[in-house]
Coordinates of C-alpha atoms in Angstrom, one line a residue:
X1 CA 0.0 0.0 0.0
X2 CA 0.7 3.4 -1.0
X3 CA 1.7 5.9 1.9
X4 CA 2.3 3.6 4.6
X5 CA 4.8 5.0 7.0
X6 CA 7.3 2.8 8.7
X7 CA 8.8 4.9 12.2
X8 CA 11.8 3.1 12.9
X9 CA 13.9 5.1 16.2
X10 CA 17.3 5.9 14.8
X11 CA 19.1 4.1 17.8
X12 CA 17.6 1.0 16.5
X13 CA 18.3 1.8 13.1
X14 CA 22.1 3.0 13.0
X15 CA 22.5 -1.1 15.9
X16 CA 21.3 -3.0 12.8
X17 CA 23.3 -0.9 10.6
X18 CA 26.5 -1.3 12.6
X19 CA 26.5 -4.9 13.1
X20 CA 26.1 -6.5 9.8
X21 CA 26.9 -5.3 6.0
X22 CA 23.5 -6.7 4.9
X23 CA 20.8 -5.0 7.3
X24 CA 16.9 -5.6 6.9
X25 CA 16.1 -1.8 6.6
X26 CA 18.1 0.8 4.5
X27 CA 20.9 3.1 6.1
X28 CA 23.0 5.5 5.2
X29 CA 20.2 8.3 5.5
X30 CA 21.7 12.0 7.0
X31 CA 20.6 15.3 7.3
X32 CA 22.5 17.9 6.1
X33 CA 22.7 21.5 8.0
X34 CA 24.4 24.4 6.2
X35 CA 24.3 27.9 6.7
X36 CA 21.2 28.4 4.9
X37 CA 18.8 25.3 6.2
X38 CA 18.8 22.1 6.3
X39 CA 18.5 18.9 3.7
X40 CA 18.4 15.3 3.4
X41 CA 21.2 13.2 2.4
X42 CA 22.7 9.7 1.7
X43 CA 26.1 8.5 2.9
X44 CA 27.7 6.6 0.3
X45 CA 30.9 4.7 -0.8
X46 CA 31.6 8.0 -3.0
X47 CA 30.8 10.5 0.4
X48 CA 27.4 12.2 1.6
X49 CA 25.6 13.0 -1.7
X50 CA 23.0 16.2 -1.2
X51 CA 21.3 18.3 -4.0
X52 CA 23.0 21.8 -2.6
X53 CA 19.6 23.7 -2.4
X54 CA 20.4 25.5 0.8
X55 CA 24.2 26.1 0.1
X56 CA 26.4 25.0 -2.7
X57 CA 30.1 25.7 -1.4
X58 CA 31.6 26.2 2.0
X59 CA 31.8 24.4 5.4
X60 CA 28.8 22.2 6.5
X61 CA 27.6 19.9 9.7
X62 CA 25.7 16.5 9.1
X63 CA 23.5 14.7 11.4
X64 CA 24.3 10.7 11.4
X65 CA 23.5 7.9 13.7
X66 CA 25.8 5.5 15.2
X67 CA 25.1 2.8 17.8
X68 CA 24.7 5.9 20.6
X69 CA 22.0 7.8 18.6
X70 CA 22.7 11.0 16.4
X71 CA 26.3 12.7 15.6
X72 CA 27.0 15.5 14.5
X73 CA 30.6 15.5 12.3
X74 CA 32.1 18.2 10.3
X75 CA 32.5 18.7 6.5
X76 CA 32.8 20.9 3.3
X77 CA 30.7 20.8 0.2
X78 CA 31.9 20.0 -3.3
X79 CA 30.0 20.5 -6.7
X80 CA 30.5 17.1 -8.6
X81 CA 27.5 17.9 -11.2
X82 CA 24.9 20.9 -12.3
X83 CA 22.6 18.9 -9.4
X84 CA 24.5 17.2 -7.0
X85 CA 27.1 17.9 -4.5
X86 CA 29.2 16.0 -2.2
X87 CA 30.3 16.3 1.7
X88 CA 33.7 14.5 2.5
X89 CA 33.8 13.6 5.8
X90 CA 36.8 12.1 8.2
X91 CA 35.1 9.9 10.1
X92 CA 33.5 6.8 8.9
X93 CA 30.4 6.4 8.9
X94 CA 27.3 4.0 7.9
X95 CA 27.1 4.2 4.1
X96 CA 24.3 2.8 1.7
X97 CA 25.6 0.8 -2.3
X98 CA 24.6 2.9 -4.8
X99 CA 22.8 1.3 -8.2
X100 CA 23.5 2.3 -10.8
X101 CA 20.1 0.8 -12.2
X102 CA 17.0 2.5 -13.0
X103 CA 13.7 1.3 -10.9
X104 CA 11.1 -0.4 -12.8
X105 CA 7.1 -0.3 -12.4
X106 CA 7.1 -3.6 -10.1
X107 CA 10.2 -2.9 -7.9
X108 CA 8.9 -1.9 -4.2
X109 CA 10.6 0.9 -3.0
X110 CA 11.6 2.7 0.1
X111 CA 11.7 6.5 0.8
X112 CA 14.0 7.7 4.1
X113 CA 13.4 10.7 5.8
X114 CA 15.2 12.2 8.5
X115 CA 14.2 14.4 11.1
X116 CA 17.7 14.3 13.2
X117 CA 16.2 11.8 15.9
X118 CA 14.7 9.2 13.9
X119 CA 14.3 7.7 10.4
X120 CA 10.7 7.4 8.9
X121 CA 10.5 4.8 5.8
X122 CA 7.9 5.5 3.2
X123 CA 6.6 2.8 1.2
X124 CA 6.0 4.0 -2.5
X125 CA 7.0 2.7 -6.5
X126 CA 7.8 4.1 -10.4
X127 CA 4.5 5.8 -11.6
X128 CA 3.0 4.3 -14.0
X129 CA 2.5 7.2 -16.3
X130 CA 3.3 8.2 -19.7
X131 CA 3.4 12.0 -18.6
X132 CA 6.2 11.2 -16.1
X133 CA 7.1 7.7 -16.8
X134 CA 10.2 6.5 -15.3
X135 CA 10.9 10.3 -13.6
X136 CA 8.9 10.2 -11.0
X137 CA 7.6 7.7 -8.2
X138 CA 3.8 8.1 -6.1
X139 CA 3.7 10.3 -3.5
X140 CA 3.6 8.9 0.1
X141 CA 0.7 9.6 2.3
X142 CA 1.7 12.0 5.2
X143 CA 4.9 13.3 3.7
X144 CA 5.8 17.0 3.1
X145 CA 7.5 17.3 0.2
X146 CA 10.3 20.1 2.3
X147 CA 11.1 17.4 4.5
X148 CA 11.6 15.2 1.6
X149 CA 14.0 17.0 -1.1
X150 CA 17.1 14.9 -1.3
X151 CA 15.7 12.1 1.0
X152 CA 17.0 9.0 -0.9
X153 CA 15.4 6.5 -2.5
X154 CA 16.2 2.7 -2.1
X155 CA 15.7 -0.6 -3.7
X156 CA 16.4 -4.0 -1.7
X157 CA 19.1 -5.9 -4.3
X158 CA 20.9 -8.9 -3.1
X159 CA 20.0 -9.0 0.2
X160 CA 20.8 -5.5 1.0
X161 CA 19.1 -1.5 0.3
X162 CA 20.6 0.4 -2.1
X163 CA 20.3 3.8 -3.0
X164 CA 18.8 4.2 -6.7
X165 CA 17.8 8.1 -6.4
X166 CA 17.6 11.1 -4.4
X167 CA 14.1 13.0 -4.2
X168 CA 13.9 16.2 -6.4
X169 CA 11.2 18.1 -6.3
X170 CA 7.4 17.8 -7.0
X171 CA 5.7 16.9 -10.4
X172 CA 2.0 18.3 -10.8
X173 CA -0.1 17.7 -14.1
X174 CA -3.8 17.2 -15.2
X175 CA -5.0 13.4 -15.3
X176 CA -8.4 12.2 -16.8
X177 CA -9.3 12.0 -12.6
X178 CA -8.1 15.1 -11.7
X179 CA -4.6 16.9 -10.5
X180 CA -2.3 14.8 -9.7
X181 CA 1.2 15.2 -7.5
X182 CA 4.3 13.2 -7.7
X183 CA 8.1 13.2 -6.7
X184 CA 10.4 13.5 -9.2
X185 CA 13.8 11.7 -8.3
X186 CA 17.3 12.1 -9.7
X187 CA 18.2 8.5 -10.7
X188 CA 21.3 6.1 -11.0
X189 CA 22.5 8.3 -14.4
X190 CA 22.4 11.1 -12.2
X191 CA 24.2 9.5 -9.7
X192 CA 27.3 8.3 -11.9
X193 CA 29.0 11.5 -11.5
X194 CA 29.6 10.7 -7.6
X195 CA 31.6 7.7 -9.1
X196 CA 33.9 9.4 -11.2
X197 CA 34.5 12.6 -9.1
X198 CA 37.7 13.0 -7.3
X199 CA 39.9 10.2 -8.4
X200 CA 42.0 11.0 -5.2
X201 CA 40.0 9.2 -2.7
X202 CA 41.4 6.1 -4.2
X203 CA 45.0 7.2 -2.4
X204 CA 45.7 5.8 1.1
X205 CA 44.1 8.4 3.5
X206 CA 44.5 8.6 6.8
X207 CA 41.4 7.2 9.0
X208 CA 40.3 9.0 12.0
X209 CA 38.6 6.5 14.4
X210 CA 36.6 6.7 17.4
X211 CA 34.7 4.3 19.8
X212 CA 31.4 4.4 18.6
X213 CA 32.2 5.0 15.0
X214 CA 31.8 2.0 12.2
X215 CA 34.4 -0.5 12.5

């Protein structure tokens, strides 16, 4: 069903997330706070991937969760693309795969949302639309589409959640039923700049550890 909302506490979430690589529910999700507002995020293998519409440039905070509830940890924004941007951080953190496959009508998937001290999973799929086929996936009951932009989106793929989009914007048009209000998504081909940006992080870097970070 459309809309359903899954409250999962963040605690909870970032214990499964730290204790196997395969976890029943999706991580990875962050919030993050510049000095203009605040956005979703997604940590990944190729850093925090954001769409930079409160600041594109400059020093930044993000809000992730390890096994004693939310962190807050330092970073700067980089432009990798004309729509996404990137956070390095020291620390490691919980990261979600990225595919680098596009959704299709019958996959199930999940939207995470952040509020900074607890994760809310919205159940929700492609729509099945000529006008927006492809582009856009059903909007959730309950969700405010602020709250939303950047959230990502995740398919489950060999055992594990993987990122396959971040949230966008919204998509309204006329239907034969009435208005009708989506969420566009930038998808996997978006996402393939994050890959190939900054060929450096394949050097040796030094790791910073601490106690409750991922090990």
């Amino acid at each position: 069903m459309f809309g359903q909302r899954m409250l999962i506490p963040a605690l909870a979430l970032s214990l499964l997330g730290a204790s196997c690589a395969s976890t029943p529910w999706p991580r990875g999700g962050v919030m993050v706070q510049t000095e203009h507002g605040v956005e979703q995020g997604v940590s990944t293998p190729y850093g925090v991937l954001f769409l930079g519409k409160t600041a594109s440039a400059g020093p930044c905070e993000i809000v992730t969760f390890f096994g004693d509830g939310p962190s807050i940890e330092s970073g700067r924004i980089r432009n990798i693309s004309d729509q996404l941007y990137q956070v390095e951080v020291d620390l490691r953190i919980p990261t979600s795969e990225v595919s680098f496959t596009y959704p299709s009508e019958g996959d199930d998937l999940i939207l995470g949302v952040s509020d900074g001290s607890s994760t809310q999973f919205y159940n929700t799929r492609i729509v099945n639309d000529a006008t927006v086929r492809g582009t856009a996936v059903e909007m959730p009951g309950g969700l405010t589409m602020p709250a939303a932009a950047g959230a990502p989106l995740f398919r489950r793929e060999d055992g594990r959640y993987r990122v396959v989009g971040l949230v966008s914007g919204v998509a309204r048009y006329e239907t034969a039923n009435g208005k009708r209000e989506v969420l566009t998504y930038l998808g996997p081909r978006d996402l393939v700049p994050a890959a190939m940006f900054d060929r450096e992080r394949q050097r040796p870097r030094p790791q910073v550890h601490r106690e409750d970070s991922i090990r």
